Amino acid sequence: MPSLSDMNTDDVTKLADIAAAEQTHDAHVTNVETRPAFFEWLCRMGDTTLILGQRLSEWCGHGPALEEDIALTNTALDLIGHTQLWLGLAGEVENEGRSADQLAFLRDALKFRNVLLVEVPNGDMGVTTMRQFLFDAFHYELLQRLTESTSPRVAEIAAKALKEVSYHVERSTDLVVRLGDGTPESHDRMQQALDILWSYTGDMFVSDGVDATMAEAGIAPSPDTLREAWLARVEDVLDEATLNVPDNASCIPAARPANTRSIWATSCPICSFCSAPIRAPAGSRWRGAV
Amino acid sequence: MYAQNVSTGTQGVRDADELSPEEAAFQARIDGNIKIEPKDWMPAAYRKTLIRQIGQHAHSEIVGQLPEGNWVTRAPTLERKAILLAKVQDEAGHGLYLYCAAETLGISRDELMNKLHSGEMKYSSIFNYPTLTWADMGAVGWLVDGAAIMNQVPLQRTSFGPYARAMVRICKEESFHQRQGYSIMMSMVSGTPAQKEMAQDALNRFWYPALMMFGPSDKDSVHSDQSMAWKIKMNTNDELRQRFVNETVPQAHYLGLTIPDDDLVWNEETGNYDFSQPDWEEFKAVLKGNGPCNRERLGARIKAWEGGEWFRDGLAAYAEKAAKRRVAA
Ligand SMILES: [Fe+2]
Ligand SMILES: [Fe+2]
């Protein structure tokens, strides 16, 4: 058992200071003109990884096999790590003193900007696995493009995340193929999952004014330019998995008010219940000891 | 501990002249601190006891994911969420190492799972208590992982090789678990009065269940002697419990929290704290299945296992097809 003094070392703040001092200079971060769009776009990135990380965490301890439990948690951990980076940068760009935690936990469900696909409830492992694959394939294309961002900070985060997401997509691809071409039951469940999820995929490629500003500044690609590569990969994998790609028409996103993303208000994984602790009175402490 | 009250199926330790030549040679190896490996000859009772003990330990790791797992989505900051996720993931890993160690004794993971689900095998009583607030994540890391470390550190020297090696890997991670729990307690007690109250309440609820983790008192622990002769138990229950109390009381004082025991007092003569025993009737009731969360915990494990059957079958079927395709090619 560690001694009392062992239990009290708290280098966290020191480490954070060192990290802050090493931050790369990035003119986009302080550019007032693109600020609202850049902030909004960073929230989209961070919210997407947060919500999927949150969804995957729900499996913690309930996975179909220990190995799978561990792998799901691993992916969740990576995504929560990405969230810290994206929302941390969002807070800097916004320049109103909001931290990643405040952005993650203190906004109402309706202010979330994640892609719809990641919100879809876990369902069975078929839905969870298929959702992961459809998202990973998109995430991979996106991050790859982001490594060439004119914003060095964005490129940095993307490069780090890409290493992890390359593994995510490899893993989810493998599972989709195996389960699709496994038993008749696993095949049916995967097909069902695909049918449920397909209509949410179109939303990932919707491009609006925010995306246009980002593309113009060279910070991020317009999402519609990612669809072709995504679809090619997805069709390949589904074919190998002996699954049928649903009718393309069904993946045209439903109309929605501009900049509104969340539609699962009742099942939102970051509901007021989840974030209850941080809504505690001011002065409550949750971080390090000091 | 994670393995409480493990039966050895023997009637106490026999004298050297009652042992067969094989048994005597086996005991001599253990006495000489030479590890027993899976392919070595071993008495049937040693094998059986180890399967029970390692199995119970493995089950405790995976059932132990549940009380903390249910707070991952509600962790109050992203950093805390990540730390808790990593911790609960470690516990799944511990389960995995231990099931593998048990498999070397000739029992499969599926068989062990079935025994857990049928109630034939137990897991630690501690995981049948609920985690009601975020402070419980602190108390569990600090006290439950703390108690686990007390037991597992000596088990790194246990006589069965695969078990000892699993313990070495596990112990490395456990001290991180305990520190993250203590760090949660530290931030709670330096927060608002309501947070401090939450921390005290968590300590109040987990103190006695944590003491129970070491198993019944030595005088009621019938199987200890044989297990200690076999070096699959390295210290008595009371020794470990005393050590735990001695280490934990100053840590509670540092937090400004009160151990819920009016009779707790430092004994100058023995160099130990005197403390009150937990309610052993409650302990028995929890082991029998009547703790506050027994049904929920076991229910969740069974649901995960049964709900995952198609998934495991699907992967197995694919592997078989792929193997056939390789042969055909
Ligand atoms: Fe553990
Ligand atoms: Fe642990």
Coordinates of C-alpha atoms and ligand atoms in Angstrom, one line a residue:
Chain A
M1 CA 0.0 0.0 0.0
P2 CA 1.6 3.4 -1.0
S3 CA 2.6 5.5 1.9
L4 CA 0.7 8.7 2.8
S5 CA 3.3 10.9 1.1
D6 CA 3.0 8.8 -2.1
M7 CA -0.7 9.4 -2.2
N8 CA -0.3 13.2 -2.1
T9 CA 2.1 13.9 -4.9
D10 CA 0.3 16.2 -7.3
D11 CA 2.3 17.0 -10.3
V12 CA -0.8 17.5 -12.5
T13 CA -0.7 21.3 -12.3
K14 CA 3.0 21.5 -13.0
L15 CA 2.6 19.2 -16.0
A16 CA -0.2 21.3 -17.3
D17 CA 1.9 24.5 -17.0
I18 CA 4.8 22.8 -18.9
A19 CA 2.4 21.7 -21.6
A20 CA 0.9 25.2 -21.9
A21 CA 4.3 26.8 -22.3
E22 CA 5.1 24.4 -25.2
Q23 CA 2.0 25.3 -27.1
T24 CA 2.7 26.0 -30.8
H25 CA 1.9 29.5 -32.0
D26 CA -1.2 29.5 -34.2
A27 CA -2.6 32.7 -35.7
H28 CA -6.0 31.1 -36.4
V29 CA -6.6 30.8 -32.7
T30 CA -6.6 34.5 -32.1
N31 CA -8.2 35.5 -35.5
V32 CA -11.3 37.4 -34.5
E33 CA -12.9 37.2 -37.9
T34 CA -13.1 33.4 -38.0
R35 CA -13.5 33.0 -34.3
P36 CA -17.3 32.1 -34.2
A37 CA -17.0 29.6 -37.0
F38 CA -13.8 28.1 -35.6
F39 CA -15.3 27.8 -32.2
E40 CA -18.4 26.2 -33.5
W41 CA -16.4 23.7 -35.6
L42 CA -14.2 22.7 -32.7
C43 CA -17.3 22.1 -30.6
R44 CA -18.6 19.8 -33.4
M45 CA -15.3 17.8 -33.2
G46 CA -15.2 17.7 -29.4
D47 CA -18.9 16.9 -29.0
T48 CA -18.7 14.1 -31.5
T49 CA -15.8 12.4 -29.7
L50 CA -17.3 13.1 -26.3
I51 CA -20.7 11.6 -27.1
L52 CA -19.3 8.5 -28.7
G53 CA -16.8 8.1 -25.8
Q54 CA -19.7 8.4 -23.4
R55 CA -21.8 5.9 -25.3
L56 CA -19.0 3.4 -25.4
S57 CA -18.4 3.9 -21.6
E58 CA -21.9 2.6 -21.1
W59 CA -20.5 -0.9 -22.0
C60 CA -17.9 -0.8 -19.3
G61 CA -18.3 -4.1 -17.4
H62 CA -21.1 -5.3 -19.6
G63 CA -19.2 -6.4 -22.8
P64 CA -19.8 -9.7 -24.4
A65 CA -16.3 -11.0 -23.6
L66 CA -13.5 -9.6 -21.5
E67 CA -11.3 -8.8 -24.5
E68 CA -14.1 -6.8 -26.1
D69 CA -14.8 -5.0 -22.8
I70 CA -11.2 -3.9 -22.7
A71 CA -11.2 -2.9 -26.4
L72 CA -14.4 -0.8 -26.0
T73 CA -12.9 1.0 -23.0
N74 CA -9.7 1.6 -24.9
T75 CA -11.6 3.3 -27.7
A76 CA -13.7 5.3 -25.2
L77 CA -10.5 6.4 -23.5
D78 CA -9.0 7.6 -26.8
L79 CA -12.1 9.5 -27.7
I80 CA -12.3 11.2 -24.3
G81 CA -8.6 12.2 -24.8
H82 CA -9.5 13.7 -28.2
T83 CA -12.4 15.6 -26.5
Q84 CA -10.0 17.2 -24.0
L85 CA -7.9 18.4 -26.9
W86 CA -10.7 19.6 -29.2
L87 CA -12.8 21.3 -26.5
G88 CA -9.7 22.7 -24.8
L89 CA -8.8 24.4 -28.0
A90 CA -12.4 25.5 -28.5
G91 CA -12.2 27.2 -25.1
E92 CA -9.0 29.0 -26.1
V93 CA -10.5 30.1 -29.4
E94 CA -13.7 31.4 -27.7
N95 CA -11.5 33.3 -25.3
E96 CA -14.1 33.6 -22.6
G97 CA -12.3 31.5 -20.1
R98 CA -14.3 28.3 -20.6
S99 CA -12.4 25.1 -20.0
A100 CA -12.9 21.8 -21.9
D101 CA -14.8 20.5 -18.8
Q102 CA -17.1 23.5 -18.7
L103 CA -17.9 23.1 -22.4
A104 CA -18.4 19.4 -22.0
F105 CA -20.5 19.4 -18.9
L106 CA -22.2 22.7 -18.5
R107 CA -24.0 23.1 -21.8
D108 CA -27.5 22.0 -22.2
A109 CA -28.2 19.0 -24.4
L110 CA -29.6 21.2 -27.2
K111 CA -26.3 23.1 -27.5
F112 CA -24.4 19.9 -28.5
R113 CA -23.0 19.8 -32.0
N114 CA -22.0 16.2 -32.5
V115 CA -22.8 14.2 -35.6
L116 CA -26.1 12.3 -35.2
L117 CA -24.7 8.9 -35.8
V118 CA -22.7 8.8 -32.5
E119 CA -25.8 9.6 -30.4
V120 CA -27.7 6.6 -31.6
P121 CA -28.2 4.4 -28.5
N122 CA -25.9 1.4 -28.1
G123 CA -28.5 -1.2 -28.8
D124 CA -26.9 -4.6 -29.0
M125 CA -23.2 -5.2 -29.9
G126 CA -24.3 -5.3 -33.5
V127 CA -25.4 -1.6 -33.5
T128 CA -22.5 -0.6 -31.4
T129 CA -20.0 -2.3 -33.7
M130 CA -21.6 -1.1 -36.9
R131 CA -21.9 2.5 -35.5
Q132 CA -18.3 2.4 -34.7
F133 CA -17.2 1.2 -38.1
L134 CA -19.4 3.7 -40.0
F135 CA -18.0 6.5 -37.8
D136 CA -14.4 5.3 -37.7
A137 CA -14.3 5.3 -41.5
F138 CA -15.5 8.9 -41.6
H139 CA -13.2 9.9 -38.7
Y140 CA -10.2 8.5 -40.4
E141 CA -10.8 10.4 -43.6
L142 CA -11.4 13.6 -41.7
L143 CA -8.4 13.3 -39.5
Q144 CA -6.1 12.5 -42.4
R145 CA -7.2 15.7 -44.1
L146 CA -6.9 17.7 -40.9
T147 CA -3.2 16.7 -40.6
E148 CA -2.7 19.2 -43.5
S149 CA -4.7 22.0 -41.8
T150 CA -3.3 25.5 -42.0
S151 CA -3.9 25.6 -38.3
P152 CA -0.9 24.0 -36.7
R153 CA -2.8 23.3 -33.5
V154 CA -5.5 21.5 -35.4
A155 CA -2.9 19.6 -37.4
E156 CA -1.2 18.5 -34.2
I157 CA -4.3 17.2 -32.6
A158 CA -5.3 15.4 -35.8
A159 CA -1.9 13.7 -36.1
K160 CA -2.1 12.4 -32.6
A161 CA -5.7 11.3 -33.0
L162 CA -5.1 9.7 -36.4
K163 CA -2.6 7.2 -34.9
E164 CA -5.4 6.0 -32.6
V165 CA -8.2 6.1 -35.1
S166 CA -6.1 4.1 -37.6
Y167 CA -6.3 1.3 -35.1
H168 CA -10.0 1.9 -34.3
V169 CA -11.0 1.6 -38.0
E170 CA -8.8 -1.5 -38.4
R171 CA -10.5 -3.1 -35.5
S172 CA -14.1 -2.2 -36.3
T173 CA -13.6 -3.2 -39.9
D174 CA -12.3 -6.6 -38.8
L175 CA -15.3 -7.1 -36.4
V176 CA -17.9 -6.1 -39.1
V177 CA -16.4 -8.6 -41.5
R178 CA -16.3 -11.4 -38.9
L179 CA -19.7 -10.8 -37.5
G180 CA -21.3 -10.2 -40.9
D181 CA -19.8 -13.5 -42.2
G182 CA -20.2 -15.4 -38.9
T183 CA -23.3 -17.2 -38.0
P184 CA -26.7 -16.6 -39.6
E185 CA -27.7 -14.8 -36.4
S186 CA -24.7 -12.5 -36.2
H187 CA -25.2 -11.8 -39.9
D188 CA -28.8 -10.8 -39.4
R189 CA -28.0 -8.6 -36.4
M190 CA -25.3 -6.8 -38.4
Q191 CA -27.6 -6.3 -41.3
Q192 CA -30.3 -5.0 -39.0
A193 CA -27.8 -2.6 -37.3
L194 CA -26.7 -1.3 -40.7
D195 CA -30.4 -0.7 -41.7
I196 CA -31.0 1.2 -38.5
L197 CA -27.8 3.3 -38.8
W198 CA -27.6 4.0 -42.5
S199 CA -30.0 7.0 -42.4
Y200 CA -27.8 8.8 -39.9
T201 CA -24.7 8.6 -42.0
G202 CA -25.7 11.3 -44.5
D203 CA -25.6 13.8 -41.7
M204 CA -21.8 13.4 -41.3
F205 CA -21.3 15.0 -44.7
V206 CA -23.7 17.9 -44.4
S207 CA -21.7 21.1 -45.1
D208 CA -23.0 24.5 -43.9
G209 CA -21.7 28.0 -43.5
V210 CA -19.4 27.1 -40.7
D211 CA -17.7 24.4 -42.8
A212 CA -17.4 26.9 -45.7
T213 CA -15.5 29.3 -43.5
M214 CA -13.3 26.6 -42.2
A215 CA -12.6 25.3 -45.7
E216 CA -11.8 28.8 -47.0
A217 CA -9.4 29.4 -44.1
G218 CA -7.8 26.1 -44.9
I219 CA -8.4 24.9 -41.4
A220 CA -10.7 21.9 -42.2
P221 CA -12.1 20.3 -45.3
S222 CA -15.7 20.7 -46.2
P223 CA -17.4 17.4 -45.0
D224 CA -19.1 16.8 -48.3
T225 CA -15.7 16.2 -49.9
L226 CA -15.1 13.2 -47.6
R227 CA -18.0 11.2 -48.7
E228 CA -16.6 9.6 -51.8
A229 CA -13.6 8.0 -50.0
W230 CA -15.8 7.1 -47.1
L231 CA -18.4 5.4 -49.3
A232 CA -15.8 3.5 -51.2
R233 CA -14.3 2.0 -48.1
V234 CA -17.6 1.3 -46.5
E235 CA -18.9 -0.5 -49.6
D236 CA -15.8 -2.6 -49.8
V237 CA -16.0 -3.7 -46.2
L238 CA -19.7 -4.4 -46.2
D239 CA -19.3 -6.5 -49.3
E240 CA -16.6 -8.6 -47.7
A241 CA -18.9 -8.9 -44.7
T242 CA -21.7 -10.2 -47.0
L243 CA -23.9 -7.4 -46.0
N244 CA -26.2 -5.3 -48.2
V245 CA -25.7 -1.6 -48.5
P246 CA -29.1 0.0 -47.9
D247 CA -30.6 2.2 -50.6
N248 CA -28.5 5.3 -50.9
A249 CA -31.5 7.5 -51.0
S250 CA -32.3 6.7 -47.3
C251 CA -29.1 8.4 -46.2
I252 CA -30.1 11.8 -47.3
P253 CA -30.3 13.7 -44.0
A254 CA -33.6 14.9 -42.8
A255 CA -34.0 18.7 -42.8
R256 CA -33.0 20.3 -39.5
P257 CA -32.7 23.9 -38.3
A258 CA -29.3 25.4 -39.0
N259 CA -26.6 24.5 -36.5
T260 CA -28.8 22.1 -34.5
R261 CA -27.4 18.7 -34.1
S262 CA -28.9 16.9 -31.2
I263 CA -32.1 15.1 -31.8
W264 CA -32.1 12.5 -29.0
A265 CA -33.0 15.0 -26.2
T266 CA -34.5 12.2 -24.1
S267 CA -31.6 9.8 -24.5
C268 CA -28.7 12.2 -24.7
P269 CA -25.8 10.7 -22.9
I270 CA -24.7 14.0 -21.4
C271 CA -28.1 14.8 -19.8
S272 CA -28.5 16.9 -16.8
F273 CA -28.4 13.7 -14.7
C274 CA -25.0 12.6 -16.0
S275 CA -23.5 16.0 -15.3
A276 CA -25.2 16.5 -12.0
P277 CA -22.0 16.5 -10.0
I278 CA -20.4 19.4 -11.8
R279 CA -23.6 21.4 -11.5
A280 CA -23.0 21.5 -7.8
P281 CA -22.6 24.9 -6.2
A282 CA -19.6 27.1 -7.1
G283 CA -16.5 26.3 -5.2
S284 CA -17.1 22.5 -5.5
R285 CA -13.8 20.8 -6.2
W286 CA -13.3 17.8 -8.5
R287 CA -9.7 18.2 -9.7
G288 CA -6.4 17.7 -8.0
A289 CA -5.8 18.1 -4.4
V290 CA -4.4 21.6 -4.5
Chain B
M1 CA -9.9 -10.7 0.5
Y2 CA -10.9 -11.0 -3.2
A3 CA -10.8 -14.7 -2.3
Q4 CA -12.5 -15.0 1.1
N5 CA -13.1 -18.2 3.0
V6 CA -11.7 -20.5 0.3
S7 CA -12.2 -24.2 1.3
T8 CA -9.3 -26.5 0.9
G9 CA -11.4 -29.7 1.2
T10 CA -8.8 -31.1 3.7
Q11 CA -9.0 -31.8 7.4
G12 CA -6.2 -29.6 8.6
V13 CA -2.5 -30.0 7.8
R14 CA -1.1 -33.6 8.0
D15 CA 2.2 -34.5 9.6
A16 CA 5.2 -35.2 7.3
D17 CA 5.1 -39.0 8.0
E18 CA 1.5 -39.1 6.8
L19 CA 2.4 -37.8 3.3
S20 CA 3.0 -40.1 0.3
P21 CA 6.5 -39.8 -1.2
E22 CA 5.0 -37.6 -4.0
E23 CA 3.3 -35.3 -1.6
A24 CA 6.4 -35.1 0.6
A25 CA 8.5 -34.1 -2.5
F26 CA 5.8 -31.5 -3.5
Q27 CA 5.8 -30.0 0.0
A28 CA 9.6 -29.9 0.0
R29 CA 9.6 -27.9 -3.2
I30 CA 7.1 -25.4 -1.7
D31 CA 9.1 -25.2 1.5
G32 CA 12.2 -24.5 -0.6
N33 CA 10.4 -21.7 -2.4
I34 CA 10.5 -23.4 -5.8
K35 CA 7.5 -22.5 -7.9
I36 CA 5.0 -25.1 -8.9
E37 CA 4.3 -25.0 -12.6
P38 CA 1.2 -26.3 -14.4
K39 CA 2.9 -29.4 -15.8
D40 CA 4.3 -30.4 -12.3
W41 CA 2.6 -33.1 -10.2
M42 CA 0.4 -31.6 -7.5
P43 CA -2.1 -33.0 -5.0
A44 CA -5.7 -32.9 -6.2
A45 CA -6.7 -30.8 -3.3
Y46 CA -4.0 -28.2 -4.1
R47 CA -5.3 -28.0 -7.6
K48 CA -8.9 -27.7 -6.6
T49 CA -8.2 -25.1 -3.9
L50 CA -6.2 -23.0 -6.3
I51 CA -9.0 -23.2 -8.9
R52 CA -11.4 -22.0 -6.3
Q53 CA -9.1 -19.2 -5.1
I54 CA -7.9 -17.9 -8.5
G55 CA -11.4 -18.3 -9.9
Q56 CA -13.0 -16.3 -7.1
H57 CA -10.3 -13.7 -7.4
A58 CA -10.9 -13.4 -11.2
H59 CA -14.7 -13.2 -10.7
S60 CA -14.1 -10.4 -8.1
E61 CA -12.1 -8.4 -10.7
I62 CA -14.9 -8.5 -13.3
V63 CA -17.8 -8.1 -10.9
G64 CA -15.7 -5.3 -9.3
Q65 CA -16.0 -3.4 -12.6
L66 CA -19.7 -2.9 -12.1
P67 CA -19.9 -0.6 -9.0
E68 CA -17.3 1.8 -10.6
G69 CA -18.3 1.3 -14.2
N70 CA -21.7 2.8 -13.4
W71 CA -20.0 6.1 -12.5
V72 CA -17.9 6.4 -15.7
T73 CA -20.6 8.2 -17.6
R74 CA -21.2 10.5 -14.6
A75 CA -17.6 11.4 -13.7
P76 CA -17.5 15.1 -13.0
T77 CA -14.6 16.0 -15.3
L78 CA -13.0 14.7 -18.5
E79 CA -9.8 13.9 -16.7
R80 CA -11.6 12.0 -13.9
K81 CA -13.6 10.2 -16.5
A82 CA -10.5 9.0 -18.3
I83 CA -8.8 8.0 -15.1
L84 CA -11.8 6.0 -13.9
L85 CA -12.2 4.4 -17.4
A86 CA -8.5 3.3 -17.3
K87 CA -8.9 1.9 -13.8
V88 CA -12.0 -0.1 -14.6
Q89 CA -10.3 -1.3 -17.8
D90 CA -7.4 -2.5 -15.7
E91 CA -9.8 -4.6 -13.6
A92 CA -11.0 -6.3 -16.7
G93 CA -7.4 -7.0 -17.5
H94 CA -6.8 -8.4 -14.1
G95 CA -9.7 -10.7 -14.6
L96 CA -8.2 -11.8 -17.9
Y97 CA -4.8 -12.6 -16.4
L98 CA -6.4 -14.6 -13.6
Y99 CA -8.7 -16.6 -15.8
C100 CA -5.7 -17.5 -17.9
A101 CA -3.8 -18.6 -14.7
A102 CA -6.8 -20.7 -13.7
E103 CA -6.9 -22.3 -17.2
T104 CA -3.4 -23.7 -16.7
L105 CA -5.0 -25.8 -14.0
G106 CA -7.3 -27.4 -16.4
I107 CA -10.5 -25.4 -16.2
S108 CA -11.8 -23.2 -19.0
R109 CA -13.0 -19.6 -18.7
D110 CA -16.5 -20.7 -19.9
E111 CA -16.7 -23.3 -17.1
L112 CA -15.6 -20.7 -14.6
M113 CA -18.2 -18.2 -15.9
N114 CA -20.9 -20.8 -15.6
K115 CA -19.9 -21.5 -12.0
L116 CA -20.1 -17.8 -11.2
H117 CA -23.5 -17.5 -12.9
S118 CA -25.0 -20.5 -11.2
G119 CA -23.8 -19.2 -7.8
E120 CA -21.5 -22.2 -7.2
M121 CA -18.5 -19.8 -7.2
K122 CA -18.4 -16.6 -5.2
Y123 CA -16.7 -13.2 -5.6
S124 CA -15.7 -10.8 -2.9
S125 CA -18.5 -9.6 -0.7
I126 CA -17.4 -6.0 -1.1
F127 CA -18.9 -5.6 -4.5
N128 CA -22.4 -6.3 -3.2
Y129 CA -22.5 -2.8 -1.7
P130 CA -23.8 0.1 -3.8
T131 CA -21.9 3.1 -5.0
L132 CA -24.2 6.0 -4.3
T133 CA -22.2 9.1 -4.9
W134 CA -19.1 10.3 -6.7
A135 CA -17.3 10.2 -3.3
D136 CA -17.8 6.4 -3.4
M137 CA -15.3 6.3 -6.3
G138 CA -12.8 7.8 -3.9
A139 CA -13.7 5.4 -1.1
V140 CA -13.6 2.4 -3.3
G141 CA -10.2 3.2 -4.8
W142 CA -8.7 4.2 -1.4
L143 CA -10.2 1.4 0.7
V144 CA -11.1 -1.4 -1.6
D145 CA -8.1 -1.3 -3.8
G146 CA -6.1 -0.5 -0.7
A147 CA -7.3 -3.7 1.0
A148 CA -6.7 -5.7 -2.2
I149 CA -3.1 -4.5 -2.3
M150 CA -2.5 -5.7 1.3
N151 CA -3.4 -9.2 0.2
Q152 CA -1.9 -9.2 -3.3
V153 CA 1.6 -7.9 -2.5
P154 CA 2.5 -11.0 -0.5
L155 CA 0.7 -13.3 -3.1
Q156 CA 3.4 -12.3 -5.6
R157 CA 5.4 -14.9 -3.7
T158 CA 2.7 -17.6 -3.8
S159 CA 3.8 -21.1 -4.7
F160 CA 1.9 -21.5 -8.0
G161 CA 4.0 -19.9 -10.8
P162 CA 1.2 -18.6 -13.1
Y163 CA -0.7 -17.1 -10.1
A164 CA 2.4 -15.4 -8.7
R165 CA 3.2 -13.9 -12.1
A166 CA -0.3 -12.6 -12.6
M167 CA 0.0 -11.0 -9.1
V168 CA 3.2 -9.2 -10.1
R169 CA 1.4 -7.6 -13.1
I170 CA -1.7 -6.8 -11.1
C171 CA 0.2 -5.2 -8.2
K172 CA 1.9 -2.7 -10.4
E173 CA -1.6 -1.3 -11.4
E174 CA -3.2 -1.5 -8.0
S175 CA -1.2 1.2 -6.3
F176 CA -2.3 3.6 -9.1
H177 CA -5.9 2.6 -8.4
Q178 CA -5.5 3.4 -4.8
R179 CA -3.9 6.7 -5.4
Q180 CA -6.6 7.8 -7.8
G181 CA -9.2 7.0 -5.1
Y182 CA -7.3 8.9 -2.5
S183 CA -6.9 11.8 -4.8
I184 CA -10.7 11.9 -5.3
M185 CA -11.1 12.0 -1.5
M186 CA -8.5 14.8 -1.2
S187 CA -10.4 17.0 -3.7
M188 CA -13.7 16.2 -2.0
V189 CA -12.6 17.1 1.5
S190 CA -11.0 20.4 0.3
G191 CA -14.3 21.4 -1.5
T192 CA -17.6 22.5 -0.2
P193 CA -19.0 21.3 3.2
A194 CA -21.5 19.2 1.2
Q195 CA -18.6 17.5 -0.6
K196 CA -16.8 16.8 2.6
E197 CA -20.0 15.4 4.0
M198 CA -20.2 13.1 0.9
A199 CA -16.7 11.9 1.5
Q200 CA -17.3 11.2 5.2
D201 CA -20.5 9.3 4.3
A202 CA -18.6 7.2 1.8
L203 CA -16.0 6.3 4.4
N204 CA -18.8 5.5 6.9
R205 CA -20.4 3.1 4.4
F206 CA -17.3 1.4 3.1
W207 CA -15.2 1.0 6.3
Y208 CA -16.6 -2.1 7.7
P209 CA -17.3 -3.8 4.3
A210 CA -13.6 -3.1 3.6
L211 CA -12.5 -4.8 6.8
M212 CA -14.7 -7.8 5.8
M213 CA -12.6 -8.2 2.7
F214 CA -9.9 -9.9 4.7
G215 CA -12.3 -12.8 5.6
P216 CA -13.3 -14.1 8.9
S217 CA -11.2 -13.9 12.0
D218 CA -8.4 -16.4 12.2
K219 CA -10.1 -18.4 15.0
D220 CA -13.1 -18.9 12.6
S221 CA -11.0 -19.5 9.5
V222 CA -10.9 -23.3 9.2
H223 CA -9.0 -23.6 6.0
S224 CA -6.1 -21.2 6.7
D225 CA -3.5 -23.7 7.9
Q226 CA -3.4 -25.9 4.9
S227 CA -3.5 -22.9 2.5
M228 CA -0.6 -21.4 4.4
A229 CA 1.4 -24.6 4.3
W230 CA 0.9 -24.7 0.5
K231 CA 1.8 -21.0 0.3
I232 CA -1.3 -20.0 -1.5
K233 CA -2.1 -17.8 1.5
M234 CA 0.8 -15.9 2.8
N235 CA -0.6 -14.2 5.9
T236 CA -3.5 -14.8 8.2
N237 CA -6.7 -12.7 7.8
D238 CA -6.2 -10.9 11.1
E239 CA -2.6 -10.0 10.3
L240 CA -3.6 -8.4 7.0
R241 CA -6.6 -6.7 8.5
Q242 CA -4.5 -5.2 11.3
R243 CA -1.9 -4.0 8.7
F244 CA -4.7 -2.4 6.7
V245 CA -6.1 -0.5 9.7
N246 CA -2.6 0.7 10.8
E247 CA -2.0 2.1 7.3
T248 CA -5.4 3.6 6.7
V249 CA -6.1 5.4 10.0
P250 CA -3.4 8.0 9.5
Q251 CA -4.6 8.5 5.9
A252 CA -8.1 9.2 7.1
H253 CA -6.8 11.7 9.7
Y254 CA -4.9 13.4 6.9
L255 CA -8.1 13.8 5.0
G256 CA -9.8 15.2 8.2
L257 CA -12.2 12.3 8.1
T258 CA -13.4 10.2 11.1
I259 CA -13.2 6.4 11.0
P260 CA -16.7 5.3 12.1
D261 CA -15.4 3.3 15.1
D262 CA -15.7 4.8 18.6
D263 CA -13.4 2.1 20.0
L264 CA -10.6 2.8 17.6
V265 CA -7.5 3.6 19.7
W266 CA -3.7 3.4 19.3
N267 CA -2.3 0.7 21.5
E268 CA 1.2 1.7 22.6
E269 CA 2.0 -1.8 23.9
T270 CA 1.2 -3.7 20.7
G271 CA 2.1 -1.0 18.3
N272 CA -1.2 -1.4 16.6
Y273 CA -4.6 0.2 16.5
D274 CA -7.3 -1.5 18.5
F275 CA -10.4 -1.5 16.4
S276 CA -14.0 -2.9 16.3
Q277 CA -14.7 -6.0 14.2
P278 CA -17.2 -5.8 11.4
D279 CA -20.6 -7.4 11.9
W280 CA -19.8 -11.0 10.8
E281 CA -23.4 -11.9 10.6
E282 CA -23.8 -9.3 7.9
F283 CA -20.8 -10.8 6.2
K284 CA -22.4 -14.2 6.1
A285 CA -25.6 -12.8 4.8
V286 CA -23.8 -11.0 2.0
L287 CA -21.9 -14.2 1.0
K288 CA -25.2 -16.1 1.0
G289 CA -26.5 -13.7 -1.6
N290 CA -28.4 -11.3 0.6
G291 CA -26.3 -8.2 0.4
P292 CA -27.8 -5.0 -1.0
C293 CA -26.6 -5.5 -4.5
N294 CA -26.0 -9.3 -5.0
R295 CA -28.9 -9.8 -7.3
E296 CA -28.1 -6.7 -9.4
R297 CA -24.4 -7.6 -9.8
L298 CA -24.9 -11.2 -10.7
G299 CA -27.9 -10.3 -12.9
A300 CA -25.7 -7.8 -14.8
R301 CA -23.0 -10.4 -15.4
I302 CA -25.5 -13.0 -16.6
K303 CA -27.1 -10.5 -18.9
A304 CA -23.7 -9.5 -20.4
W305 CA -22.8 -13.2 -20.9
E306 CA -26.1 -14.3 -22.4
G307 CA -26.5 -11.2 -24.4
G308 CA -23.0 -11.7 -25.8
E309 CA -23.4 -15.3 -26.8
W310 CA -24.3 -14.5 -30.5
F311 CA -21.3 -12.2 -30.7
R312 CA -18.9 -14.8 -29.4
D313 CA -20.5 -17.5 -31.6
G314 CA -20.3 -15.2 -34.6
L315 CA -16.5 -14.7 -34.1
A316 CA -15.9 -18.4 -33.6
A317 CA -17.9 -19.3 -36.7
Y318 CA -15.9 -16.9 -38.8
A319 CA -12.7 -18.2 -37.4
E320 CA -13.7 -21.7 -38.4
K321 CA -14.8 -20.7 -41.9
A322 CA -11.5 -18.8 -42.4
A323 CA -9.5 -21.8 -41.3
K324 CA -11.4 -24.0 -43.8
R325 CA -10.8 -21.5 -46.5
R326 CA -7.1 -21.5 -45.7
V327 CA -7.0 -25.3 -46.0
A328 CA -8.9 -25.3 -49.3
A329 CA -6.7 -22.6 -50.7
Ligands
FE1 FE -7.8 -5.4 -9.7
FE2 FE -7.8 -2.3 -8.6

